[in-house]
PDB file of C-alpha atoms and ligand atoms in Angstrom:
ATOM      1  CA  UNK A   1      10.380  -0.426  -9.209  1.00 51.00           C
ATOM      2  CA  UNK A   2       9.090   3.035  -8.425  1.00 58.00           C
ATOM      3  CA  UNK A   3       7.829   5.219 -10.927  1.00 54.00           C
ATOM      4  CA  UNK A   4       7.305   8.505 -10.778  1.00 52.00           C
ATOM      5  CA  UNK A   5       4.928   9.465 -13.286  1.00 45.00           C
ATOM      6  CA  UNK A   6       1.467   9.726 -14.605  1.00 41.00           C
ATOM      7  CA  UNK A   7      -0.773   6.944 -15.540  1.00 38.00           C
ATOM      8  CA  UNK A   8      -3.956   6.804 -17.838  1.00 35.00           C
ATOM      9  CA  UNK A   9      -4.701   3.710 -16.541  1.00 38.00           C
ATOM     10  CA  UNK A  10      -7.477   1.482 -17.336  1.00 36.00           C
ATOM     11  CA  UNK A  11      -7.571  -0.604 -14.616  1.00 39.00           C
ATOM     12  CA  UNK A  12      -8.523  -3.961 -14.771  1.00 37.00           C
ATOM     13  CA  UNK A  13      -9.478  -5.216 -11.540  1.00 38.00           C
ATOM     14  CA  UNK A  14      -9.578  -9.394 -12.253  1.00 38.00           C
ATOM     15  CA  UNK A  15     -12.302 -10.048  -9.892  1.00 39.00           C
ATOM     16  CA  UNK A  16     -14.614  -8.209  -7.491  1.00 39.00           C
ATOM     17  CA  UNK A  17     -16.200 -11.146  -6.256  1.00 41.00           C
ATOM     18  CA  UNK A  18     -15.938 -11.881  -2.660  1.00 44.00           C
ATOM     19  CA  UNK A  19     -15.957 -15.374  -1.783  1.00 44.00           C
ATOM     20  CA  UNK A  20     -17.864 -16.015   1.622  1.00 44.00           C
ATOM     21  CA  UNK A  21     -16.850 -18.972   3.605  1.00 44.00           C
ATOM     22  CA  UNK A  22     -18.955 -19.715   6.367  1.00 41.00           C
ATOM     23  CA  UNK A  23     -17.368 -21.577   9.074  1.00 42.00           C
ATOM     24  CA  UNK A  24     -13.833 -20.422   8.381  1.00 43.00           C
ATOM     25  CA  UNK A  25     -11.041 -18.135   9.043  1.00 46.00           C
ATOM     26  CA  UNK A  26     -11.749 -15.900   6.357  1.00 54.00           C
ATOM     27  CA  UNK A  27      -8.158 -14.222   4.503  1.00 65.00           C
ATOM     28  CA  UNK A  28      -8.656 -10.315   4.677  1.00 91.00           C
ATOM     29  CA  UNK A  29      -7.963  -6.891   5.142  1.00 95.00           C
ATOM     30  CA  UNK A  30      -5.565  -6.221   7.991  1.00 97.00           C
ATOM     31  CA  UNK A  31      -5.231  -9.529   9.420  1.00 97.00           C
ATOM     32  CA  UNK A  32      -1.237  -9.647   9.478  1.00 97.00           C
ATOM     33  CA  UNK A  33      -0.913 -11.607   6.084  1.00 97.00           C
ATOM     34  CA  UNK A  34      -0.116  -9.849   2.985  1.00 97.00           C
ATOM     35  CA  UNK A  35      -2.569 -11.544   0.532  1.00 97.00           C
ATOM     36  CA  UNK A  36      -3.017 -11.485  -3.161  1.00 96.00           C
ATOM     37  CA  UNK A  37      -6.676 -12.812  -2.655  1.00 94.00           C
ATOM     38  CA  UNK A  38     -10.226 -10.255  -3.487  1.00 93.00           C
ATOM     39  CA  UNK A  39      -7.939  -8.114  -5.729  1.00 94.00           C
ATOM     40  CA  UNK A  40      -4.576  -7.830  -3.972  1.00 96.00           C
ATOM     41  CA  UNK A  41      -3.577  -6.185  -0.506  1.00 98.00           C
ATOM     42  CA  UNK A  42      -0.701  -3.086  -0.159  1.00 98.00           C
ATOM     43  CA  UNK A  43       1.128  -4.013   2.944  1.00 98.00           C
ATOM     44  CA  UNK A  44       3.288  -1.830   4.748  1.00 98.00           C
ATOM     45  CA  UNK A  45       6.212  -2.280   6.067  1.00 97.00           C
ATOM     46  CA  UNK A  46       8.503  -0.819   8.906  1.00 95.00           C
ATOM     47  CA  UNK A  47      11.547  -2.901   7.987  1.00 94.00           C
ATOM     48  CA  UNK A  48      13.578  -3.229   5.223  1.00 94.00           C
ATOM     49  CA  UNK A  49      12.939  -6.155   2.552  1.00 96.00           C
ATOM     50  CA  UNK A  50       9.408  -6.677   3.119  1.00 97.00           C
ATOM     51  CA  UNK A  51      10.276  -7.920   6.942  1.00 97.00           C
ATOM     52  CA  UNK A  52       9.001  -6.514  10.754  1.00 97.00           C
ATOM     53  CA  UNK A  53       5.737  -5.544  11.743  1.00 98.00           C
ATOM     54  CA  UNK A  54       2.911  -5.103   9.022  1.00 98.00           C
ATOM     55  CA  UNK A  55       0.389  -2.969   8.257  1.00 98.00           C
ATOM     56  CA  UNK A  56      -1.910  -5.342   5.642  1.00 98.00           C
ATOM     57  CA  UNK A  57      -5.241  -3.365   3.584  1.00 98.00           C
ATOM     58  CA  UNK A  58      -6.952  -4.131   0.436  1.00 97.00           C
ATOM     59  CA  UNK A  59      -7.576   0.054   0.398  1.00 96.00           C
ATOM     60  CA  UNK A  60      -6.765   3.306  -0.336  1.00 97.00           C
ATOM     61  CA  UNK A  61      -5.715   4.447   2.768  1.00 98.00           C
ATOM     62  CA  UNK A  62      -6.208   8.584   2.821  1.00 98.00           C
ATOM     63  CA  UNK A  63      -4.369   9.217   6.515  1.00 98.00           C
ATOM     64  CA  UNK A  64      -2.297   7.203   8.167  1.00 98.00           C
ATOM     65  CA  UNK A  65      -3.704   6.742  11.294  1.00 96.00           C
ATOM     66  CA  UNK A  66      -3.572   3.257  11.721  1.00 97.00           C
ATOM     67  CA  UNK A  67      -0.669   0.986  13.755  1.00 98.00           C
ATOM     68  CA  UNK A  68       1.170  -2.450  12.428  1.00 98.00           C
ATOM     69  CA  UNK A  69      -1.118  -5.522  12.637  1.00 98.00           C
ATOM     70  CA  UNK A  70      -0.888  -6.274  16.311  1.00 98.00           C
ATOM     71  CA  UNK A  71       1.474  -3.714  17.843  1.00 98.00           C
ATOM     72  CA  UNK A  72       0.818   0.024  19.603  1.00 98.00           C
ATOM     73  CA  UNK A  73       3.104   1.251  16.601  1.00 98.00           C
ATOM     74  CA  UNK A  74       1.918   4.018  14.437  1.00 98.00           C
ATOM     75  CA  UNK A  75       2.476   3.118  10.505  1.00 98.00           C
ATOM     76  CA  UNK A  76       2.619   7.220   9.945  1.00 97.00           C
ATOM     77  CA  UNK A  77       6.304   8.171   8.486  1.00 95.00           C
ATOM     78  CA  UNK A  78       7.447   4.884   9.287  1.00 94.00           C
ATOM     79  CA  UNK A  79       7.027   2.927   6.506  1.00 96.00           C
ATOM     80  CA  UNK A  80      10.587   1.688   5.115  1.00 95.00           C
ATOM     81  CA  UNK A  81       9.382  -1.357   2.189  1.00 96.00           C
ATOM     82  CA  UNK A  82       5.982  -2.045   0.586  1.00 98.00           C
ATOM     83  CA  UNK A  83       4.251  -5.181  -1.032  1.00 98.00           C
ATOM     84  CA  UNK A  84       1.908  -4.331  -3.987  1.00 98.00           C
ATOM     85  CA  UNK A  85      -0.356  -7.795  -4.204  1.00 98.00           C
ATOM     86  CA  UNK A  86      -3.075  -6.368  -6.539  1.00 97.00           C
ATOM     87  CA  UNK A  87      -0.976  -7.535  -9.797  1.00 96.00           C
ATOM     88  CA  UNK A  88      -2.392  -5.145 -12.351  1.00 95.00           C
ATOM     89  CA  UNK A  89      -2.998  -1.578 -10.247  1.00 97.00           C
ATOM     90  CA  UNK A  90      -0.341   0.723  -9.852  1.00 98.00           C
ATOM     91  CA  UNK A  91      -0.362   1.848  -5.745  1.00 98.00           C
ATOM     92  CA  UNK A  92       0.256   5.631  -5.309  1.00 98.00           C
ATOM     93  CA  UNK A  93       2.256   6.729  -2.106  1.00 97.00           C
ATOM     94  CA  UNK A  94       2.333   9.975  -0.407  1.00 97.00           C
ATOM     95  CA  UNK A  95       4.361  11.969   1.499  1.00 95.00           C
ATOM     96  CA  UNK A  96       1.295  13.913   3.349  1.00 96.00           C
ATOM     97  CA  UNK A  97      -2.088  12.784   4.198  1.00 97.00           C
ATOM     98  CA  UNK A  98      -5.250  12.997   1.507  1.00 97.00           C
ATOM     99  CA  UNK A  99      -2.477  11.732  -1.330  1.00 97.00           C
ATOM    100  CA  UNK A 100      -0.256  15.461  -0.998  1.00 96.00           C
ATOM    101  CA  UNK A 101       3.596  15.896  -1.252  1.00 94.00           C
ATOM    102  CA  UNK A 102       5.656  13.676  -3.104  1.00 93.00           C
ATOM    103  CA  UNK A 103       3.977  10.887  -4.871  1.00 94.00           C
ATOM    104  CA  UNK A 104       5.484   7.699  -6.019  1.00 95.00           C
ATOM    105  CA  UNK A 105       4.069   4.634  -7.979  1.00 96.00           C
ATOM    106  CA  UNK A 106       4.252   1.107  -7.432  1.00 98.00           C
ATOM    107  CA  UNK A 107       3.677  -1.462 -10.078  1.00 98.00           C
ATOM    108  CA  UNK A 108       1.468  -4.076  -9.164  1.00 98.00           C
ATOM    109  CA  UNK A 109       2.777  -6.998  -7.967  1.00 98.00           C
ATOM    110  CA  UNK A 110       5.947  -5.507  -7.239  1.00 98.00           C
ATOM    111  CA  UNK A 111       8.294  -5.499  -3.652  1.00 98.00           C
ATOM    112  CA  UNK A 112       9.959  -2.125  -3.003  1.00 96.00           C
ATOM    113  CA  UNK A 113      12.638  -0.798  -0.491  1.00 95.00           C
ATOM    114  CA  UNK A 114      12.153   2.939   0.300  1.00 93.00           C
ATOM    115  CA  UNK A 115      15.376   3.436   2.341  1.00 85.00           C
ATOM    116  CA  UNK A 116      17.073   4.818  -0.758  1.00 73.00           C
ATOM    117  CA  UNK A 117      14.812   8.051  -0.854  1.00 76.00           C
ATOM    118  CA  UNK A 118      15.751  11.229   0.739  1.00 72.00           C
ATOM    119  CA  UNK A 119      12.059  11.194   1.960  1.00 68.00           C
ATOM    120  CA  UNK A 120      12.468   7.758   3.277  1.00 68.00           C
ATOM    121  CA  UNK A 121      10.149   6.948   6.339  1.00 77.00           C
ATOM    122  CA  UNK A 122       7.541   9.746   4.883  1.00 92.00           C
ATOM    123  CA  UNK A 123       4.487   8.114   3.886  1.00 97.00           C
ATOM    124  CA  UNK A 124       1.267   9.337   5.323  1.00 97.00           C
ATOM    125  CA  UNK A 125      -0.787   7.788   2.345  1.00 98.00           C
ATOM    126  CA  UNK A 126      -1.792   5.415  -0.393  1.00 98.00           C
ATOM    127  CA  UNK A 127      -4.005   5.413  -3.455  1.00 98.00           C
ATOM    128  CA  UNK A 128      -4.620   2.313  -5.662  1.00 98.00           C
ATOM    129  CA  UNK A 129      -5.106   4.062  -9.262  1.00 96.00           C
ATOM    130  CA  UNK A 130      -8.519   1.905 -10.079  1.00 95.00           C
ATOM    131  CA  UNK A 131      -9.473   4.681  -7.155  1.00 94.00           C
ATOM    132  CA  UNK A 132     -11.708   7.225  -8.893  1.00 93.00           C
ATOM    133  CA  UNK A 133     -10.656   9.775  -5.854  1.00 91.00           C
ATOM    134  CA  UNK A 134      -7.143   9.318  -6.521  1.00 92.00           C
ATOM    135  CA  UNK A 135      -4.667  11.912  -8.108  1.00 92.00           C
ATOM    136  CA  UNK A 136      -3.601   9.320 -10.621  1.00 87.00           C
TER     137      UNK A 136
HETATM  138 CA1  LIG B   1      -4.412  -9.602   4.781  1.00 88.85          CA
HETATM  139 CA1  LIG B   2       4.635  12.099   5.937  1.00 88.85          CA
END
């Protein structure tokens, strides 16, 4: 659920080792796949319910300059549901680039449907809260 408040958070990150598999078709940031593996990816979403194109990262993401996994479309204001992997970090989302505007939370491990908000479509960028640089 989204939360709008302020966290003193100390966040536990469960592992930051990186497993490297020679050989193999490693999972990762921004492949397509929203994965819970080296921490836990935030994926984007321009559909409702988790569904349509995809915007995977295991970062903070300060502008949102990038387009869905595969596609010419921009993820900037268009992001309608989100998929917090990492289970223990609380992702930050922003309605303005460098985490400005309206900020809501996301629990970790957590689905969430943005449609309902007034500033629906608005994101321009995220902060996991184990981010020293974040606002919370
Ligand atoms: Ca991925
Ligand atoms: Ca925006």
């Amino acid at each position: 659920m989204a939360v709008l408040r302020r966290l003193s958070v100390a966040a536990v990150t469960a592992s930051l080792a990186v497993g490297v598999f020679s050989g193999t078709a490693s999972a990762g940031s921004y492949n397509g796949v929203c994965e819970s593996s080296n921490g836990g990816e935030v994926c984007l979403y321009d559909a409702s319910n988790t569904t349509g194109r995809v915007y995977d990262t295991l970062y903070s993401k300060p502008t949102y300059s990038g387009t869905y996994y595969g596609t010419n479309v921009g993820i900037d204001n268009t992001v309608n549901s989100t998929w917090n992997r990492d289970p223990d970090t609380y992702v930050y989302f922003w309605q303005f680039a460098n985490y400005s505007g309206l900020g809501l939370g996301q629990a970790g491990g957590t689905k969430e449907n943005w449609g309902d908000l007034s500033e629906a479509n608005s994101w321009s960028s995220h902060c996991f809260s184990s981010n020293s640089t974040c606002p919370y």
